[in-house]
Amino acid sequence: MDTKPTQADKTSQLTSDPMSVVQVGLDDGYAYTKVALADGRLFSAPSRARIGSAGVTWIREQEQRIFEYETGGTVYSVGAVDGEATQFDEYPGSALNRVIVQHAFQQAGLSGRSIHLVTGLPVSAYYRHDGQRRQRDIDRKCESLKLPVEPKPNSAKPGKSILSASVAFHEVIPEALAAWYDHVIVTQADGVTLDGDRLSAPIAIVDIGGRTTDFVVVQDQGIVHGSSGSLNRGMLNVKSRVADLIQQTFDVSELGEQSIAKAVDSSRLRLHGKDHDISAMVAAAKRELVELLYAETRRKLGLGVELDRVLFVGGGSAALATDIANWFPNQTIPDHAVFANARGMLKYLQYVCDDTAGGF
């Protein structure tokens, strides 16, 4: 096994030299945007934004929860807003995605920094059924995040400018495959190793995300396309189903997206100043999703008898851990599964991708 310099050796400049390039792994999902930095810090923020200004004047800068950004001549509000739906095919290359990503950079303390970046696309958005890359879609996402996004000054301090984080290098890989890189590239206190046993073993990665659930089977360092692909179902379907059930039960015409998200997370809904237990609705919505995921998992992976391991990653894997606990005798959920893709993207950037030459 090869040993390489520690992350601390490679990235000590992150805090000491503001002019240096910052390497970032970014899982810009439909529900949450996750950031992995080379100094070990991890950040997550809801993928929540809408067109238009915030319409709020913040009396104290510390209380600001909605932030404005401009791209392509349009102002967007990001943060504590009822966000526009991200569940559309063009989202990865959209202005909506760009402002959400810029906000994630700002929250991670990367204002004014030049960034080398790796992100992902769902497997079915990255590969055609025959295994050929969807190069036009990949290029569209690569170029989109290089377009300028300007943070707007805080209304509490209108004269204080905020520097944009700019993407100087960007490569896109399949999202669930990123978790494979996280699995086989092992960081330790004394360096980084490529785990030979994990590298050669046949493994399936099931990435339960917001809009999609991705399946990738890797064997002998090759992707088995017949067992890989995407299902357009994820944790956002739970939120949508609960919203429908709330409307039916409480006879309300519309609730804000933030209220629905909070109700799903807490299993409690507050209406007219009173709390209502909606745990049965949340359980029913999860059950519907789990049944769909189970059927598709069996179609893709069968019983998994020839697989060394089935690795469940993504925020959905953590949220549904008890529901999916016994699908395979050799399944595992890694620590901080929601960040598995972002960590893998960062490792790919650091140890596989040649970001100095602009490619492999």
CSV table of C-alpha atoms in Angstrom, one decimal:
chain,number,residue,atom,x,y,z
A,1,MET,CA,0.0,0.0,0.0
A,2,ASP,CA,1.2,3.5,-0.9
A,3,THR,CA,1.4,6.1,1.8
A,4,LYS,CA,1.1,9.8,0.9
A,5,PRO,CA,1.5,12.9,2.9
A,6,THR,CA,-1.1,13.6,5.6
A,7,GLN,CA,-4.0,16.0,4.9
A,8,ALA,CA,-2.5,18.4,7.4
A,9,ASP,CA,0.7,18.5,5.4
A,10,LYS,CA,-1.1,19.1,2.1
A,11,THR,CA,-3.6,21.7,3.3
A,12,SER,CA,-2.0,23.7,6.1
A,13,GLN,CA,-2.2,26.6,3.7
A,14,LEU,CA,-6.0,26.6,4.0
A,15,THR,CA,-5.9,29.0,7.0
A,16,SER,CA,-2.4,30.4,6.7
A,17,ASP,CA,-2.4,31.7,3.1
A,18,PRO,CA,-5.6,33.4,1.9
A,19,MET,CA,-4.2,33.5,-1.7
A,20,SER,CA,-3.8,29.8,-1.9
A,21,VAL,CA,-6.1,27.4,-3.8
A,22,VAL,CA,-8.6,25.6,-1.6
A,23,GLN,CA,-9.5,22.0,-2.5
A,24,VAL,CA,-13.2,21.2,-1.9
A,25,GLY,CA,-15.4,18.1,-2.2
A,26,LEU,CA,-19.0,19.3,-2.8
A,27,ASP,CA,-22.1,17.0,-2.9
A,28,ASP,CA,-24.7,19.6,-4.1
A,29,GLY,CA,-27.7,17.4,-3.6
A,30,TYR,CA,-31.3,18.3,-4.2
A,31,ALA,CA,-32.2,18.4,-0.5
A,32,TYR,CA,-28.9,19.4,1.1
A,33,THR,CA,-25.5,20.7,0.0
A,34,LYS,CA,-22.5,19.1,1.7
A,35,VAL,CA,-19.0,20.5,1.8
A,36,ALA,CA,-15.8,18.6,2.7
A,37,LEU,CA,-12.6,20.6,3.3
A,38,ALA,CA,-9.1,19.2,3.4
A,39,ASP,CA,-8.6,20.3,7.0
A,40,GLY,CA,-11.3,17.8,8.0
A,41,ARG,CA,-14.2,20.3,8.4
A,42,LEU,CA,-17.6,19.2,7.1
A,43,PHE,CA,-20.6,21.5,6.4
A,44,SER,CA,-24.2,20.9,5.4
A,45,ALA,CA,-26.9,23.4,4.5
A,46,PRO,CA,-30.4,22.9,3.0
A,47,SER,CA,-30.5,23.4,-0.8
A,48,ARG,CA,-33.0,26.1,-0.3
A,49,ALA,CA,-33.3,29.3,-2.5
A,50,ARG,CA,-35.8,31.4,-4.5
A,51,ILE,CA,-35.7,34.1,-7.0
A,52,GLY,CA,-36.1,37.7,-5.6
A,53,SER,CA,-34.7,39.7,-2.8
A,54,ALA,CA,-35.1,38.7,0.8
A,55,GLY,CA,-37.5,41.5,1.8
A,56,VAL,CA,-36.0,41.6,5.3
A,57,THR,CA,-33.9,44.2,7.0
A,58,TRP,CA,-31.7,42.5,9.6
A,59,ILE,CA,-31.3,44.7,12.7
A,60,ARG,CA,-28.3,42.7,13.9
A,61,GLU,CA,-25.8,41.1,11.5
A,62,GLN,CA,-25.5,38.0,13.7
A,63,GLU,CA,-29.2,37.3,13.3
A,64,GLN,CA,-29.1,37.2,9.5
A,65,ARG,CA,-30.6,33.9,8.1
A,66,ILE,CA,-31.4,34.9,4.5
A,67,PHE,CA,-28.7,35.9,2.2
A,68,GLU,CA,-28.8,37.5,-1.3
A,69,TYR,CA,-26.8,36.6,-4.3
A,70,GLU,CA,-26.8,37.8,-7.9
A,71,THR,CA,-26.0,35.7,-11.0
A,72,GLY,CA,-26.8,36.3,-14.6
A,73,GLY,CA,-28.5,39.6,-13.7
A,74,THR,CA,-31.0,38.0,-11.3
A,75,VAL,CA,-31.1,38.2,-7.5
A,76,TYR,CA,-31.8,35.1,-5.4
A,77,SER,CA,-32.4,34.7,-1.7
A,78,VAL,CA,-30.8,31.7,0.0
A,79,GLY,CA,-31.2,30.3,3.5
A,80,ALA,CA,-34.3,30.5,5.7
A,81,VAL,CA,-36.7,30.9,2.8
A,82,ASP,CA,-39.5,28.7,1.3
A,83,GLY,CA,-37.3,27.5,-1.5
A,84,GLU,CA,-38.2,26.7,-5.1
A,85,ALA,CA,-38.3,23.0,-6.0
A,86,THR,CA,-34.9,21.6,-6.9
A,87,GLN,CA,-36.4,18.3,-8.3
A,88,PHE,CA,-35.9,19.0,-12.0
A,89,ASP,CA,-33.4,17.5,-14.4
A,90,GLU,CA,-31.6,20.8,-15.2
A,91,TYR,CA,-31.0,21.7,-11.6
A,92,PRO,CA,-27.3,20.7,-11.5
A,93,GLY,CA,-26.5,23.3,-14.2
A,94,SER,CA,-29.0,26.0,-13.1
A,95,ALA,CA,-28.6,29.4,-11.6
A,96,LEU,CA,-30.6,28.1,-8.6
A,97,ASN,CA,-27.8,25.5,-8.0
A,98,ARG,CA,-25.1,28.1,-8.5
A,99,VAL,CA,-26.4,30.5,-5.8
A,100,ILE,CA,-26.9,27.6,-3.3
A,101,VAL,CA,-23.4,26.4,-3.9
A,102,GLN,CA,-22.0,29.9,-3.5
A,103,HIS,CA,-23.9,30.2,-0.2
A,104,ALA,CA,-22.3,26.9,0.9
A,105,PHE,CA,-18.9,28.2,0.1
A,106,GLN,CA,-19.6,31.4,2.1
A,107,GLN,CA,-20.9,29.4,5.1
A,108,ALA,CA,-17.7,27.3,5.0
A,109,GLY,CA,-15.6,30.5,5.3
A,110,LEU,CA,-14.3,30.5,1.7
A,111,SER,CA,-15.2,34.1,0.8
A,112,GLY,CA,-12.7,35.4,-1.7
A,113,ARG,CA,-10.9,32.1,-2.2
A,114,SER,CA,-10.0,30.4,-5.4
A,115,ILE,CA,-11.4,26.8,-5.4
A,116,HIS,CA,-10.5,23.6,-7.0
A,117,LEU,CA,-13.7,21.5,-6.9
A,118,VAL,CA,-15.1,18.1,-7.5
A,119,THR,CA,-18.8,17.5,-7.6
A,120,GLY,CA,-21.1,14.8,-8.8
A,121,LEU,CA,-24.1,13.9,-10.9
A,122,PRO,CA,-26.6,11.0,-10.3
A,123,VAL,CA,-25.5,7.8,-12.0
A,124,SER,CA,-28.2,7.9,-14.6
A,125,ALA,CA,-27.5,11.6,-15.3
A,126,TYR,CA,-23.7,10.8,-15.7
A,127,TYR,CA,-23.9,7.6,-17.8
A,128,ARG,CA,-26.2,6.3,-20.5
A,129,HIS,CA,-27.5,2.8,-20.3
A,130,ASP,CA,-24.6,1.6,-22.5
A,131,GLY,CA,-22.0,3.1,-20.1
A,132,GLN,CA,-21.2,6.1,-22.3
A,133,ARG,CA,-20.8,9.4,-20.5
A,134,ARG,CA,-23.5,12.1,-21.0
A,135,GLN,CA,-20.7,14.5,-21.8
A,136,ARG,CA,-22.9,17.5,-22.7
A,137,ASP,CA,-24.6,17.3,-19.3
A,138,ILE,CA,-21.3,16.9,-17.5
A,139,ASP,CA,-19.8,19.9,-19.3
A,140,ARG,CA,-22.8,22.0,-18.6
A,141,LYS,CA,-22.4,21.4,-14.9
A,142,CYS,CA,-18.7,22.0,-15.0
A,143,GLU,CA,-19.1,25.3,-16.7
A,144,SER,CA,-22.1,26.5,-14.7
A,145,LEU,CA,-20.3,26.6,-11.3
A,146,LYS,CA,-17.5,28.6,-12.9
A,147,LEU,CA,-19.9,31.4,-13.8
A,148,PRO,CA,-19.8,34.4,-11.4
A,149,VAL,CA,-22.1,34.7,-8.4
A,150,GLU,CA,-21.9,37.9,-6.4
A,151,PRO,CA,-22.9,38.0,-2.7
A,152,LYS,CA,-25.0,41.1,-1.9
A,153,PRO,CA,-24.1,43.2,1.2
A,154,ASN,CA,-25.9,42.6,4.4
A,155,SER,CA,-28.8,45.0,4.9
A,156,ALA,CA,-27.6,45.7,8.5
A,157,LYS,CA,-24.2,46.8,7.0
A,158,PRO,CA,-25.0,47.9,3.4
A,159,GLY,CA,-21.5,49.3,2.9
A,160,LYS,CA,-19.7,46.1,3.8
A,161,SER,CA,-18.8,44.1,0.6
A,162,ILE,CA,-18.5,40.4,0.6
A,163,LEU,CA,-16.1,38.6,-1.7
A,164,SER,CA,-17.3,35.8,-3.9
A,165,ALA,CA,-15.6,32.4,-3.9
A,166,SER,CA,-14.5,31.5,-7.4
A,167,VAL,CA,-14.2,28.1,-9.0
A,168,ALA,CA,-10.9,27.8,-11.0
A,169,PHE,CA,-11.0,24.0,-11.6
A,170,HIS,CA,-14.0,21.7,-11.6
A,171,GLU,CA,-14.5,18.0,-12.3
A,172,VAL,CA,-17.6,16.0,-12.1
A,173,ILE,CA,-17.8,12.3,-11.2
A,174,PRO,CA,-20.8,9.9,-10.5
A,175,GLU,CA,-22.2,10.6,-7.1
A,176,ALA,CA,-22.3,7.1,-5.6
A,177,LEU,CA,-18.9,6.3,-7.1
A,178,ALA,CA,-17.6,9.1,-4.9
A,179,ALA,CA,-18.5,7.1,-1.9
A,180,TRP,CA,-16.4,4.2,-3.3
A,181,TYR,CA,-13.4,6.5,-3.3
A,182,ASP,CA,-14.2,7.4,0.3
A,183,HIS,CA,-14.3,3.7,1.1
A,184,VAL,CA,-11.0,2.7,-0.6
A,185,ILE,CA,-8.9,5.7,0.2
A,186,VAL,CA,-8.2,5.6,3.9
A,187,THR,CA,-6.9,8.6,5.8
A,188,GLN,CA,-4.9,8.0,8.9
A,189,ALA,CA,-2.9,10.1,11.3
A,190,ASP,CA,0.4,9.2,9.6
A,191,GLY,CA,-0.8,9.5,6.0
A,192,VAL,CA,-3.2,8.1,3.4
A,193,THR,CA,-3.4,4.5,2.2
A,194,LEU,CA,-5.1,2.8,-0.6
A,195,ASP,CA,-6.8,-0.2,0.9
A,196,GLY,CA,-5.9,-3.1,-1.4
A,197,ASP,CA,-8.5,-5.5,0.0
A,198,ARG,CA,-11.3,-2.9,-0.5
A,199,LEU,CA,-9.9,-2.0,-3.9
A,200,SER,CA,-10.3,-5.5,-5.3
A,201,ALA,CA,-13.5,-6.6,-3.6
A,202,PRO,CA,-16.8,-6.5,-5.4
A,203,ILE,CA,-19.0,-3.9,-3.7
A,204,ALA,CA,-22.3,-2.2,-4.2
A,205,ILE,CA,-23.0,1.4,-3.1
A,206,VAL,CA,-26.6,2.4,-2.5
A,207,ASP,CA,-26.8,6.2,-2.1
A,208,ILE,CA,-30.2,7.3,-0.8
A,209,GLY,CA,-30.4,11.0,-1.5
A,210,GLY,CA,-33.0,13.7,-1.7
A,211,ARG,CA,-34.4,13.3,-5.2
A,212,THR,CA,-32.6,10.1,-6.4
A,213,THR,CA,-31.3,6.8,-5.1
A,214,ASP,CA,-28.2,5.7,-6.9
A,215,PHE,CA,-26.8,2.2,-7.3
A,216,VAL,CA,-23.2,1.5,-8.3
A,217,VAL,CA,-21.6,-1.9,-8.4
A,218,VAL,CA,-17.7,-1.8,-8.6
A,219,GLN,CA,-15.8,-5.0,-9.4
A,220,ASP,CA,-12.1,-5.2,-10.3
A,221,GLN,CA,-12.1,-1.4,-10.3
A,222,GLY,CA,-14.8,-1.3,-13.0
A,223,ILE,CA,-18.4,-0.2,-12.9
A,224,VAL,CA,-20.9,-2.9,-13.7
A,225,HIS,CA,-23.5,-0.9,-15.6
A,226,GLY,CA,-26.1,-3.7,-15.6
A,227,SER,CA,-26.4,-3.4,-11.8
A,228,SER,CA,-25.9,0.3,-11.6
A,229,GLY,CA,-28.3,3.2,-12.2
A,230,SER,CA,-30.7,5.6,-10.5
A,231,LEU,CA,-34.2,5.6,-9.1
A,232,ASN,CA,-36.0,8.9,-9.1
A,233,ARG,CA,-37.1,8.5,-5.5
A,234,GLY,CA,-35.6,9.9,-2.3
A,235,MET,CA,-36.2,11.6,0.9
A,236,LEU,CA,-37.9,14.6,-0.7
A,237,ASN,CA,-40.7,12.2,-1.7
A,238,VAL,CA,-41.3,11.7,2.0
A,239,LYS,CA,-41.7,15.4,2.4
A,240,SER,CA,-44.1,15.7,-0.5
A,241,ARG,CA,-46.2,12.8,0.7
A,242,VAL,CA,-46.5,14.2,4.2
A,243,ALA,CA,-47.5,17.5,2.7
A,244,ASP,CA,-50.3,15.8,0.9
A,245,LEU,CA,-51.4,14.0,4.0
A,246,ILE,CA,-51.4,17.2,6.0
A,247,GLN,CA,-53.6,18.9,3.5
A,248,GLN,CA,-56.1,16.1,3.5
A,249,THR,CA,-56.2,15.7,7.3
A,250,PHE,CA,-56.2,19.4,8.4
A,251,ASP,CA,-57.9,20.9,5.4
A,252,VAL,CA,-55.2,23.5,4.8
A,253,SER,CA,-54.7,24.7,1.2
A,254,GLU,CA,-51.0,25.4,1.5
A,255,LEU,CA,-48.0,25.3,3.9
A,256,GLY,CA,-44.6,26.7,3.4
A,257,GLU,CA,-41.7,24.4,2.4
A,258,GLN,CA,-39.8,25.2,5.6
A,259,SER,CA,-42.9,24.3,7.8
A,260,ILE,CA,-43.2,21.0,6.0
A,261,ALA,CA,-39.5,20.2,6.4
A,262,LYS,CA,-39.6,21.0,10.1
A,263,ALA,CA,-42.8,18.9,10.6
A,264,VAL,CA,-41.2,15.9,8.9
A,265,ASP,CA,-38.0,16.2,11.0
A,266,SER,CA,-39.9,16.5,14.3
A,267,SER,CA,-43.1,14.6,13.5
A,268,ARG,CA,-45.0,17.5,14.9
A,269,LEU,CA,-46.9,20.2,13.0
A,270,ARG,CA,-47.8,23.5,14.6
A,271,LEU,CA,-51.1,25.1,13.3
A,272,HIS,CA,-52.8,28.1,14.9
A,273,GLY,CA,-50.5,28.0,17.9
A,274,LYS,CA,-51.1,24.3,18.6
A,275,ASP,CA,-48.9,21.2,18.1
A,276,HIS,CA,-50.2,18.2,16.3
A,277,ASP,CA,-48.6,14.8,16.3
A,278,ILE,CA,-48.1,13.7,12.7
A,279,SER,CA,-45.7,10.7,13.4
A,280,ALA,CA,-48.2,8.3,11.8
A,281,MET,CA,-48.1,10.4,8.6
A,282,VAL,CA,-44.3,10.5,8.5
A,283,ALA,CA,-44.1,6.7,9.2
A,284,ALA,CA,-46.6,6.0,6.4
A,285,ALA,CA,-44.6,8.2,3.9
A,286,LYS,CA,-41.3,6.6,4.9
A,287,ARG,CA,-42.9,3.1,4.5
A,288,GLU,CA,-44.0,3.9,1.0
A,289,LEU,CA,-40.5,5.0,0.0
A,290,VAL,CA,-38.8,2.1,1.7
A,291,GLU,CA,-41.0,-0.4,-0.2
A,292,LEU,CA,-40.0,1.3,-3.5
A,293,LEU,CA,-36.4,1.3,-2.6
A,294,TYR,CA,-36.4,-2.3,-1.5
A,295,ALA,CA,-38.0,-3.5,-4.8
A,296,GLU,CA,-35.4,-1.5,-6.8
A,297,THR,CA,-32.5,-2.7,-4.7
A,298,ARG,CA,-33.5,-6.3,-5.3
A,299,ARG,CA,-33.8,-5.6,-9.0
A,300,LYS,CA,-30.4,-4.1,-9.2
A,301,LEU,CA,-28.5,-6.3,-6.6
A,302,GLY,CA,-30.5,-9.4,-6.1
A,303,LEU,CA,-29.5,-11.0,-2.8
A,304,GLY,CA,-26.0,-9.7,-3.1
A,305,VAL,CA,-24.4,-13.1,-2.6
A,306,GLU,CA,-21.4,-12.3,-4.8
A,307,LEU,CA,-20.8,-8.9,-3.2
A,308,ASP,CA,-18.2,-8.5,-0.5
A,309,ARG,CA,-20.1,-5.6,0.9
A,310,VAL,CA,-23.2,-3.4,0.4
A,311,LEU,CA,-22.5,0.1,1.5
A,312,PHE,CA,-25.5,2.4,2.2
A,313,VAL,CA,-24.6,6.1,2.1
A,314,GLY,CA,-26.4,9.4,1.8
A,315,GLY,CA,-28.7,11.3,4.2
A,316,GLY,CA,-31.5,8.9,3.4
A,317,SER,CA,-29.5,5.9,4.6
A,318,ALA,CA,-29.0,7.6,8.0
A,319,ALA,CA,-32.7,8.6,8.2
A,320,LEU,CA,-34.0,5.2,7.2
A,321,ALA,CA,-31.3,3.2,9.1
A,322,THR,CA,-33.8,1.1,11.1
A,323,ASP,CA,-36.0,0.5,8.0
A,324,ILE,CA,-33.2,-0.9,5.8
A,325,ALA,CA,-31.2,-2.6,8.6
A,326,ASN,CA,-31.7,-6.2,7.5
A,327,TRP,CA,-31.7,-6.1,3.7
A,328,PHE,CA,-28.2,-7.8,3.4
A,329,PRO,CA,-26.2,-9.7,5.9
A,330,ASN,CA,-23.0,-7.9,4.7
A,331,GLN,CA,-24.4,-4.3,4.6
A,332,THR,CA,-22.8,-1.3,6.4
A,333,ILE,CA,-23.6,2.4,6.9
A,334,PRO,CA,-20.4,4.4,7.4
A,335,ASP,CA,-19.9,7.1,10.0
A,336,HIS,CA,-21.4,10.4,8.9
A,337,ALA,CA,-23.0,8.7,5.9
A,338,VAL,CA,-24.5,11.9,4.7
A,339,PHE,CA,-20.9,13.2,3.9
A,340,ALA,CA,-19.6,10.0,2.2
A,341,ASN,CA,-19.9,11.5,-1.3
A,342,ALA,CA,-18.4,14.8,-0.3
A,343,ARG,CA,-15.5,13.1,1.4
A,344,GLY,CA,-15.0,10.8,-1.6
A,345,MET,CA,-15.0,13.8,-4.0
A,346,LEU,CA,-12.4,15.5,-1.9
A,347,LYS,CA,-10.2,12.4,-1.8
A,348,TYR,CA,-10.6,12.0,-5.6
A,349,LEU,CA,-9.4,15.6,-6.0
A,350,GLN,CA,-6.5,15.2,-3.7
A,351,TYR,CA,-5.1,11.8,-4.7
A,352,VAL,CA,-6.6,10.7,-8.0
A,353,CYS,CA,-7.4,13.8,-10.1
A,354,ASP,CA,-4.6,16.0,-11.5
A,355,ASP,CA,-6.1,19.4,-10.8
A,356,THR,CA,-2.9,21.2,-11.8
A,357,ALA,CA,-3.2,19.9,-15.4
A,358,GLY,CA,-6.9,20.3,-15.5
A,359,GLY,CA,-7.7,16.5,-15.7
A,360,PHE,CA,-6.2,13.1,-15.4
